[in-house]
mmCIF file of C-alpha atoms in Angstrom:
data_model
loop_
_atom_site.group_PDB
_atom_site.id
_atom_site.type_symbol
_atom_site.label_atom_id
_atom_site.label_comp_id
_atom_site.label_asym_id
_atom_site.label_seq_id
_atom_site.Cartn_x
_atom_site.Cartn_y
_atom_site.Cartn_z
ATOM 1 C CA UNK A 22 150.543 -12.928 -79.011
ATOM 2 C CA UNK A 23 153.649 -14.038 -77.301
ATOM 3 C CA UNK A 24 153.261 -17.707 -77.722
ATOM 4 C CA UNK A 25 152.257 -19.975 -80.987
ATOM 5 C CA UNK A 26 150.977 -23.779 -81.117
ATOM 6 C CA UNK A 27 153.523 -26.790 -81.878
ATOM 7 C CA UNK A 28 152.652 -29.831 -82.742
ATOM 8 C CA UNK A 29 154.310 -33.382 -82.758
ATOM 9 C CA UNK A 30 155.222 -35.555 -85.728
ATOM 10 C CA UNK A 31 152.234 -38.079 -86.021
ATOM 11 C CA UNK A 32 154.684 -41.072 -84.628
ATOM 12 C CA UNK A 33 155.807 -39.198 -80.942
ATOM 13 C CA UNK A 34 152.260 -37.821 -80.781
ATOM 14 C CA UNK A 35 150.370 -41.147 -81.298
ATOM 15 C CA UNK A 36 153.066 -42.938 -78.732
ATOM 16 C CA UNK A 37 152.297 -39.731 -76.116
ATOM 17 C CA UNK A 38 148.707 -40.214 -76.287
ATOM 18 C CA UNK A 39 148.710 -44.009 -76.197
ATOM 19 C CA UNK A 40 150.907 -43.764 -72.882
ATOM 20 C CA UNK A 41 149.326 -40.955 -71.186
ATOM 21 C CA UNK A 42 145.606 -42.870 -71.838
ATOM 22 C CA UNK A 43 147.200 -45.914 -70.449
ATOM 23 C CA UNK A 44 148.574 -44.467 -66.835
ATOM 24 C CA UNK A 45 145.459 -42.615 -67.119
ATOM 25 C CA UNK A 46 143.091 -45.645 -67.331
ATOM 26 C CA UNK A 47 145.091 -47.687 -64.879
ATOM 27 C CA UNK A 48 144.956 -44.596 -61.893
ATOM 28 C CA UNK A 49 141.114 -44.627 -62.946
ATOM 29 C CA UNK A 50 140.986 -48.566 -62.402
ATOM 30 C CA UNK A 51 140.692 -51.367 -59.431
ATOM 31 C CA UNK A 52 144.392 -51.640 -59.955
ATOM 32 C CA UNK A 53 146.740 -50.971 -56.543
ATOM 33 C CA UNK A 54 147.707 -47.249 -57.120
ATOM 34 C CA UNK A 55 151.520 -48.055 -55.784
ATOM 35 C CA UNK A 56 151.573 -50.616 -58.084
ATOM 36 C CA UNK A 57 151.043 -48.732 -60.691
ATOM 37 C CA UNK A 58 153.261 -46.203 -59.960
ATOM 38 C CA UNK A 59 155.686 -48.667 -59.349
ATOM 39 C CA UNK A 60 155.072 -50.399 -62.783
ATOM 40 C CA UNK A 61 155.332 -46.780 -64.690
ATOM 41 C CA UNK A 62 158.304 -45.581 -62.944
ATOM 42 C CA UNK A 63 159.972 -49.487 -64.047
ATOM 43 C CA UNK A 64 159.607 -48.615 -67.511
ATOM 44 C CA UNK A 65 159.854 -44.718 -67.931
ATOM 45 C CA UNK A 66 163.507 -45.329 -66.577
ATOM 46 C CA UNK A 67 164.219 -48.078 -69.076
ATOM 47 C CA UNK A 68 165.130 -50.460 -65.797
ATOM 48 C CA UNK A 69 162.531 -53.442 -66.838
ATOM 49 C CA UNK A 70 165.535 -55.972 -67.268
ATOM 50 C CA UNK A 71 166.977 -55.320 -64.405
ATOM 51 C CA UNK A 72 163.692 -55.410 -62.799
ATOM 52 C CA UNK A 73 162.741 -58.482 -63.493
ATOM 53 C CA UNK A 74 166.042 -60.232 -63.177
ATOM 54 C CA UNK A 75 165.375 -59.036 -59.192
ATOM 55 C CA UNK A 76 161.959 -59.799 -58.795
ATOM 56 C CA UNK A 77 163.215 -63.549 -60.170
ATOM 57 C CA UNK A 78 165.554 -63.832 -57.494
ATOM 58 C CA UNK A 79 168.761 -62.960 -59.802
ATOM 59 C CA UNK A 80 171.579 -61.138 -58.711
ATOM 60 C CA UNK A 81 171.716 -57.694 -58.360
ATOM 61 C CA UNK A 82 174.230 -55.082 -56.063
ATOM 62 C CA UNK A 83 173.094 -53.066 -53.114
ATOM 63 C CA UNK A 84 172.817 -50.155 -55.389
ATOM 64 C CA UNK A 85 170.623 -51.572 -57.715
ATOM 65 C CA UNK A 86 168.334 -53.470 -55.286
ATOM 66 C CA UNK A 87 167.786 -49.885 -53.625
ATOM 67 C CA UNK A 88 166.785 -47.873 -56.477
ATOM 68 C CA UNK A 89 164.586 -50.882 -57.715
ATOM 69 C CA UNK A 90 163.488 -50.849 -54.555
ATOM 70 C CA UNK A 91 162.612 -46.463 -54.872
ATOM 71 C CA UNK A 92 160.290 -47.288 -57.465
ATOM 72 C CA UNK A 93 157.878 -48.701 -55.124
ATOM 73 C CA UNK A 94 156.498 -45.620 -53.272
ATOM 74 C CA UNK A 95 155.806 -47.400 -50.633
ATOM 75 C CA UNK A 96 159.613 -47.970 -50.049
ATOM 76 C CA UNK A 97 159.850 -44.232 -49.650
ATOM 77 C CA UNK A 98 159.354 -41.234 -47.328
ATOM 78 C CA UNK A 99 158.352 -37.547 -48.153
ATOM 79 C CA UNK A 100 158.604 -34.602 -45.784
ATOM 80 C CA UNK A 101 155.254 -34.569 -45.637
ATOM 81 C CA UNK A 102 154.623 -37.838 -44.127
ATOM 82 C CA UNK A 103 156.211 -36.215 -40.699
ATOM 83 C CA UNK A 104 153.627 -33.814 -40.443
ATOM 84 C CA UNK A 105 150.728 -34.749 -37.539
ATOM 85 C CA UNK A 106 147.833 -34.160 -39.033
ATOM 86 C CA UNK A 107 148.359 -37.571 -41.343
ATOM 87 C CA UNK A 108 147.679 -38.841 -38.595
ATOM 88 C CA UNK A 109 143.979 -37.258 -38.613
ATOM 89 C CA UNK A 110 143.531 -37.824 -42.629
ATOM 90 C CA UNK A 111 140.654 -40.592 -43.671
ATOM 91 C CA UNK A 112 142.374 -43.788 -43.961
ATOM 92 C CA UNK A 113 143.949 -44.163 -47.032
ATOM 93 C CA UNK A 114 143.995 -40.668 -48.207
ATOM 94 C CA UNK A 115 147.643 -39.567 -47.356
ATOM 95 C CA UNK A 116 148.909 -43.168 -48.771
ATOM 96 C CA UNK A 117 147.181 -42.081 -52.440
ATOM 97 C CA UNK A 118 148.713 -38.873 -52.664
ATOM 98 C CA UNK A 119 151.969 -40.550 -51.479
ATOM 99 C CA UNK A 120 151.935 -42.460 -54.211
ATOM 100 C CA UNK A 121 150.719 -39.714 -57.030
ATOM 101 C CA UNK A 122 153.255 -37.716 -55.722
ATOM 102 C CA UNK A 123 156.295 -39.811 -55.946
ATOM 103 C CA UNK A 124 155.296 -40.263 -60.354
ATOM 104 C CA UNK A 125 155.105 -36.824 -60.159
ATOM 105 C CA UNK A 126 158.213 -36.402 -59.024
ATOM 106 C CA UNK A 127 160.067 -38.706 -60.316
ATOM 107 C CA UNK A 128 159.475 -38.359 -63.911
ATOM 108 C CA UNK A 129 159.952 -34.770 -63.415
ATOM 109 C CA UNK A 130 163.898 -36.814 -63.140
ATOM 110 C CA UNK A 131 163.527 -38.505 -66.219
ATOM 111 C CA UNK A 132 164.753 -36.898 -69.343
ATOM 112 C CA UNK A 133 161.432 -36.878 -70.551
ATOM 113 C CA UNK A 134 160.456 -34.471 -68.534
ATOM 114 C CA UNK A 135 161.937 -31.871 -70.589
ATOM 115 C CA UNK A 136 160.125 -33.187 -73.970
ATOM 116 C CA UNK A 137 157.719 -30.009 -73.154
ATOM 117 C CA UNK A 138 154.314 -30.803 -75.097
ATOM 118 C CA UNK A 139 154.588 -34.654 -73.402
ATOM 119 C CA UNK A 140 155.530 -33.800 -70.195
ATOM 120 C CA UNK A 141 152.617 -30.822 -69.779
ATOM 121 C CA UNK A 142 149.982 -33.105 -71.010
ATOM 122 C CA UNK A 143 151.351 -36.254 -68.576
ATOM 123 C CA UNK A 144 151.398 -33.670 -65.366
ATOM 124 C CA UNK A 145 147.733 -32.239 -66.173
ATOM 125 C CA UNK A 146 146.778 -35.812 -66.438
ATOM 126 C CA UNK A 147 148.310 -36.403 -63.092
ATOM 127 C CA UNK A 148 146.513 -33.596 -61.353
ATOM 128 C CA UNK A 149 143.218 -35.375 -62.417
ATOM 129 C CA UNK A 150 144.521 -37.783 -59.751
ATOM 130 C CA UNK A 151 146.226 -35.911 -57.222
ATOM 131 C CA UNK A 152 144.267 -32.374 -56.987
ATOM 132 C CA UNK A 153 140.874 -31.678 -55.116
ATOM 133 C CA UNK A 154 139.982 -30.190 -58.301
ATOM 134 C CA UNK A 155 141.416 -28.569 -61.691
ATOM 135 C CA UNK A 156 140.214 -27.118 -64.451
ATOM 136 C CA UNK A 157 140.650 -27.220 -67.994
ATOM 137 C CA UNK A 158 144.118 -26.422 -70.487
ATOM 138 C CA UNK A 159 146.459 -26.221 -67.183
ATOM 139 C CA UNK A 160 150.025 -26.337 -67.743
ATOM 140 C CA UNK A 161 152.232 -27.645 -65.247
ATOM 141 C CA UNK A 162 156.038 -26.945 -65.623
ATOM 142 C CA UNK A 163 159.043 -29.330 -64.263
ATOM 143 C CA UNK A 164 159.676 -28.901 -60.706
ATOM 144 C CA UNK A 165 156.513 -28.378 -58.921
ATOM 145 C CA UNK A 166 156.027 -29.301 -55.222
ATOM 146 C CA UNK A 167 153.385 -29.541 -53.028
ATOM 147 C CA UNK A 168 152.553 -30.789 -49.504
ATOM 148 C CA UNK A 169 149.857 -33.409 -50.009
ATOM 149 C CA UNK A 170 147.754 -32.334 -52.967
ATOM 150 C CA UNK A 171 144.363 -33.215 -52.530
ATOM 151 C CA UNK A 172 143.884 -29.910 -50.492
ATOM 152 C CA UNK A 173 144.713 -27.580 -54.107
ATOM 153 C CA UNK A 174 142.053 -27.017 -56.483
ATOM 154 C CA UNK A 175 142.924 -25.212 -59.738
ATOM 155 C CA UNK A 176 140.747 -23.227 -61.790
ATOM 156 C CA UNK A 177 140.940 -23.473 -65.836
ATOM 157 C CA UNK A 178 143.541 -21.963 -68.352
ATOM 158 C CA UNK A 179 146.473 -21.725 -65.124
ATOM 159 C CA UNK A 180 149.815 -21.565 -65.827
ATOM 160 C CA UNK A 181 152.865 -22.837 -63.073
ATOM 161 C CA UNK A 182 156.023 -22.565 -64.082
ATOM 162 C CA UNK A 183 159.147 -24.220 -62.799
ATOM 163 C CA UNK A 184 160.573 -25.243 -59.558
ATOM 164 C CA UNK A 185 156.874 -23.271 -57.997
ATOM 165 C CA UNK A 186 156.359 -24.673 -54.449
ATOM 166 C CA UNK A 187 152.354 -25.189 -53.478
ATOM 167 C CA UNK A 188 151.919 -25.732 -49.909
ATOM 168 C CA UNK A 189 148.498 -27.088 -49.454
ATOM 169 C CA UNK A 190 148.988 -28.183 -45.551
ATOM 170 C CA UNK A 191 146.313 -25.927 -45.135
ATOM 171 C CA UNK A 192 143.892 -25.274 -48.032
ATOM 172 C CA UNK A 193 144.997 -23.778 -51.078
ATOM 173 C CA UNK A 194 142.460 -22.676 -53.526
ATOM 174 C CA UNK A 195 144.124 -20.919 -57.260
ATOM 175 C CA UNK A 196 141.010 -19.323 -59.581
ATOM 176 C CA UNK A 197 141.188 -19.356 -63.273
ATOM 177 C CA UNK A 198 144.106 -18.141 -65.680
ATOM 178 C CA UNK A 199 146.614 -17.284 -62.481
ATOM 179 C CA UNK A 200 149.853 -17.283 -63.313
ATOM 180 C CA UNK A 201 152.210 -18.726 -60.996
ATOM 181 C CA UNK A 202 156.360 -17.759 -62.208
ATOM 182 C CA UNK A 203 159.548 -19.690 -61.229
ATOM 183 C CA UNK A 204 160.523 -20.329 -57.934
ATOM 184 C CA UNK A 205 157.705 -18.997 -56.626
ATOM 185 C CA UNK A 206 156.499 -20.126 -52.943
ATOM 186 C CA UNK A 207 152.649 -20.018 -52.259
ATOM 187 C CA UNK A 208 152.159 -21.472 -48.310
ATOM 188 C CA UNK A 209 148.952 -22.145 -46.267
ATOM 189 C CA UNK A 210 150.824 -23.214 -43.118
ATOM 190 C CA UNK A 211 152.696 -20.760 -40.533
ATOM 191 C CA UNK A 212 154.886 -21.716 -37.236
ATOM 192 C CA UNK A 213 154.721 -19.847 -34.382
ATOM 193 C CA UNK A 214 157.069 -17.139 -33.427
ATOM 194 C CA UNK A 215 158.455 -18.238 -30.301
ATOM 195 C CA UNK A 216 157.216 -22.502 -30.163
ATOM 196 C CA UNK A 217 158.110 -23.196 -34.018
ATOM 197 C CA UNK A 218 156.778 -27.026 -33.565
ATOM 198 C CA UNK A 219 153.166 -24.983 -32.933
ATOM 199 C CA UNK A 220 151.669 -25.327 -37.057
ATOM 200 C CA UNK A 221 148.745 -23.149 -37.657
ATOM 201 C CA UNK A 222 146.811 -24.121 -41.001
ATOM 202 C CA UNK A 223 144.936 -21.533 -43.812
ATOM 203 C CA UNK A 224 142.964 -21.058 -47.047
ATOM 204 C CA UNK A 225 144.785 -19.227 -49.211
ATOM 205 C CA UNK A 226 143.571 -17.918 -52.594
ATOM 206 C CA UNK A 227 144.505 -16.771 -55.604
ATOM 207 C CA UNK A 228 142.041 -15.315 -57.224
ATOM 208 C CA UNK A 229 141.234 -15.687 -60.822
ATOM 209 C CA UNK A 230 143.735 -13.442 -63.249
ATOM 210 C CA UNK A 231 146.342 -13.083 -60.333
ATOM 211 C CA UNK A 232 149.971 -13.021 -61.220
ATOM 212 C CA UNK A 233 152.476 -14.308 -58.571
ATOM 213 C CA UNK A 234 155.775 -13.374 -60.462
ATOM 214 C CA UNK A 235 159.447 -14.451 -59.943
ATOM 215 C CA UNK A 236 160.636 -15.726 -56.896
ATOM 216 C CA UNK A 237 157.866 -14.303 -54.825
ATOM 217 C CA UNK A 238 156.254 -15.191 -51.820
ATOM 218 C CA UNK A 239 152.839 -15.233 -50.551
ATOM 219 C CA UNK A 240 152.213 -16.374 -46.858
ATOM 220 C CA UNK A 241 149.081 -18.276 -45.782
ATOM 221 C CA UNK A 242 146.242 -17.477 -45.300
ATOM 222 C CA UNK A 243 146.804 -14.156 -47.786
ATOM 223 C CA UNK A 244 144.141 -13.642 -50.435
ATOM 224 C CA UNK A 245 145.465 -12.596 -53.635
ATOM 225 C CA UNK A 246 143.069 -10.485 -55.598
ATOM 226 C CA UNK A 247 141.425 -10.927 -58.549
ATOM 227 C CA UNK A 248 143.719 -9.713 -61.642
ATOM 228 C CA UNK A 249 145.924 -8.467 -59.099
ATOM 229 C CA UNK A 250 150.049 -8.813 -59.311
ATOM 230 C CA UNK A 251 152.754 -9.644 -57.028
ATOM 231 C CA UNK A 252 156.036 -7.994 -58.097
ATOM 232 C CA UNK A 253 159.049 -10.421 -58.031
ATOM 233 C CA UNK A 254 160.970 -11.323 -55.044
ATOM 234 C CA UNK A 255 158.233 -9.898 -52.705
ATOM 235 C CA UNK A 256 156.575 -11.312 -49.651
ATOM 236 C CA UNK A 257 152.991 -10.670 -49.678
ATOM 237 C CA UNK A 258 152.179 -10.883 -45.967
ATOM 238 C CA UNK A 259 148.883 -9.257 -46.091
ATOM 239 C CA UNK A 260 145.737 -9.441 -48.700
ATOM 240 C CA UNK A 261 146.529 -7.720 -52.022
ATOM 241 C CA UNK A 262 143.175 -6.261 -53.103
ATOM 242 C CA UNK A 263 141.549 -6.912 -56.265
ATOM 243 C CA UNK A 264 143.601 -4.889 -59.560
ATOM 244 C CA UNK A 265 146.181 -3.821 -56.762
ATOM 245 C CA UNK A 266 149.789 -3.853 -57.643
ATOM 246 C CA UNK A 267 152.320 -5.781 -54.438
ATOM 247 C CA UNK A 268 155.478 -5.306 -54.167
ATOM 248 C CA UNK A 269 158.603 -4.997 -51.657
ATOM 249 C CA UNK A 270 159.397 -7.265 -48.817
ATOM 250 C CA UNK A 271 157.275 -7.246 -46.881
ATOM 251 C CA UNK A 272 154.944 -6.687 -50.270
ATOM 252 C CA UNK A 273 152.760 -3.199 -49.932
ATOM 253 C CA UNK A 274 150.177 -2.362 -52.666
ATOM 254 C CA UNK A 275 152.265 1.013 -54.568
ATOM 255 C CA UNK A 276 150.050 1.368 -57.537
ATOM 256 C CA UNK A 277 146.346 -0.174 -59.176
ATOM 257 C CA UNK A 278 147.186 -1.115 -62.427
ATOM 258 C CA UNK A 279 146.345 1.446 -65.404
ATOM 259 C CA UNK A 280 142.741 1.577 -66.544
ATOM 260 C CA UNK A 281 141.455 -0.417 -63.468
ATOM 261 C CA UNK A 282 140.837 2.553 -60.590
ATOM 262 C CA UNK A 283 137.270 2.844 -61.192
ATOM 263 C CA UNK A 284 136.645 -0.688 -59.998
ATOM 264 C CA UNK A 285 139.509 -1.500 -57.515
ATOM 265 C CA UNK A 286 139.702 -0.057 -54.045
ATOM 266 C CA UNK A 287 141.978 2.804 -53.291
ATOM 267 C CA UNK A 288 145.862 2.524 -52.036
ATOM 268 C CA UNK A 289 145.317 3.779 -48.512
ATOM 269 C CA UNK A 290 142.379 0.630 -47.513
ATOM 270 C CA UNK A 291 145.017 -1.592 -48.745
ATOM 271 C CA UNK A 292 147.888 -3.423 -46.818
ATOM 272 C CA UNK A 293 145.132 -5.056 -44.135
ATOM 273 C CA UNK A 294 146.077 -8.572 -42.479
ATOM 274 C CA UNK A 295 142.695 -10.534 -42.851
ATOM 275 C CA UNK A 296 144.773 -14.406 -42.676
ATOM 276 C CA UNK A 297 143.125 -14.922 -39.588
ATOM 277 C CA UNK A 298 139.617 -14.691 -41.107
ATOM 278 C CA UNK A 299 141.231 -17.963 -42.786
ATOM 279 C CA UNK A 300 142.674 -19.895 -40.146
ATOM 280 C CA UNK A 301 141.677 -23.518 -40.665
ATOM 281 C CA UNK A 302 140.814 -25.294 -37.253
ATOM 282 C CA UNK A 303 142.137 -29.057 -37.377
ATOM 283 C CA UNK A 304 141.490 -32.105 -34.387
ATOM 284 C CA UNK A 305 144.599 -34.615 -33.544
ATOM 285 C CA UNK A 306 144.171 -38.034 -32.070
ATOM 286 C CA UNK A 307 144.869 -37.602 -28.288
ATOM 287 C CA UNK A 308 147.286 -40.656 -28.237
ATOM 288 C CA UNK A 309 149.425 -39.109 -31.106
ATOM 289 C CA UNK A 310 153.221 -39.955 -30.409
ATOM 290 C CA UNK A 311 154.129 -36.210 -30.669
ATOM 291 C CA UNK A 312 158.262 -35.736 -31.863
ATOM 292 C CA UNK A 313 159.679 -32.737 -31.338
ATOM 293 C CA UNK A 314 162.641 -32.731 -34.278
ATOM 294 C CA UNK A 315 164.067 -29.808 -32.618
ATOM 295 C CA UNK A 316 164.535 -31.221 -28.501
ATOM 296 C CA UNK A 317 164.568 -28.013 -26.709
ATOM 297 C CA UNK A 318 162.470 -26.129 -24.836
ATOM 298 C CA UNK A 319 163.513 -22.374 -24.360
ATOM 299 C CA UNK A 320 161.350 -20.028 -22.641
ATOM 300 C CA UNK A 321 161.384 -16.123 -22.894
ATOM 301 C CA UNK A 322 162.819 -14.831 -19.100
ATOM 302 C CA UNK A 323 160.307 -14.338 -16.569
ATOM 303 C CA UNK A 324 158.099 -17.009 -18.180
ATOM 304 C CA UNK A 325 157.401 -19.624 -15.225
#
């Protein structure tokens, strides 16, 4: 076995659990989720003095009022909030995530972040919130990004380790005991080649037992196979078949792994794009103020 069980003194584990089932009760609740958040973030960064002194109309600098201000998420932006199809979200759905996102993220800054068996437990709690769906013993690693959120559902026993990006602009579905390494990307959005404003949205899956190893990449709208392993630094651009080994950039299947032939499909009917069979087909308002971050408009020669 590579890994063995630790376990806190009975004081930090009884404060852990007595914290965790707090934020956990209060998400669950009539409470206002941004207040919440706001209230959590207040106190996790030990800033409740200084808090309070502002919200009673006492002095504080420009710097202080602005990061008292940054624990209100609704005092802050994420990249996300750019992207057009907010606009077509039920109401109220983007503002949520919004808000589970920025406690996510910002007590992946505090320094308890990096008290491991707290900050796993806190993060799988969070995921309750935030995710479509997930399953059961999840670990969740410092670092971890995602689009929106409520478009990734997690199977049970799945392991993401640090500074892992999940796009879920698209859909993005991970089965049970995947294994996700560092600064891995997983995407279920692609720009167009020549109009990169032009977003097309995908399902992509990772099917249960898949490994997506170090610093790989998998594109949307790829389906990774069931027990099925991307090699490290690769690209996998096109499906990886079930047992198939990936690996290169762009990723090619170069072996099955040993003992699994008699079930998984052979090396030459691998390697087959099948991401359009996932394009996801998504409606704008017609009245949506469209901005073009990029301001040009080049066309290839001969185009009228």
């Amino acid at each position: 076995m590579t890994k063995r069980h630790v376990s806190l003194p009975p004081g930090g584990e009884e404060g852990i659990h007595a914290f965790i089932e707090e934020v956990d009760d209060r998400l669950s609740g009539e409470e206002d989720t941004c207040d919440v958040v706001e209230d959590v973030l207040v106190d996790l960064f030990g800033d409740r003095e200084a808090y309070e002194r502002w919200q009673s109309g006492g002095e504080v600098s420009p710097a202080e009022r602005v990061r008292l201000q940054g624990y209100d998420p609704c005092n802050v932006t994420l990249e996300s909030e750019y992207y057009a199809e907010v606009e077509a979200m039920d109401e109220g759905e983007f503002e949520r995530t919004k808000y589970l996102q920025w406690l996510w993220r910002q007590f992946d800054a505090t320094p308890m972040a990096d008290n491991v068996e707290f900050a796993l437990r806190f993060r799988r709690m969070l995921a309750d919130h935030l995710f479509a769906d997930v399953g059961d013993d999840c670990r969740f690693f410092k670092g971890i990004t995602f689009t929106y959120g409520h478009n990734i559902s997690v199977g049970d026993n799945v392991v993401v380790h640090d500074d892992v990006h999940l796009d879920d602009r698209g859909m993005l579905t991970i089965g049970d005991r995947v294994s996700i390494s560092d600064d891995a990307h997983v995407y279920s959005h692609d720009h167009d080649i020549n109009d990169q404003t032009a977003v097309d949205n995908y399902h992509t899956i990772i099917e249960d037992d898949a490994r997506i190893t170090y610093d790989s990449m998998v594109r949307a709208g790829v389906r990774m196979g069931e027990n099925s392993v991307l090699a490290a630094k690769s690209i996998a651009g096109k499906d990886v078949p079930a047992h198939h080994i990936a690996a290169g950039t762009p990723a090619k299947s170069i072996a099955v792994k040993d003992g699994w032939e008699p079930v998984a499909d052979d090396l030459a009917d691998a390697n087959v794009d099948r991401r359009e069979e996932r394009k996801l087909d998504y409606d704008l308002p017609e009245n949506l103020d469209v901005f073009d971050e990029f301001g040009r408009d080049r066309q290839p020669p001969g185009d009228p």
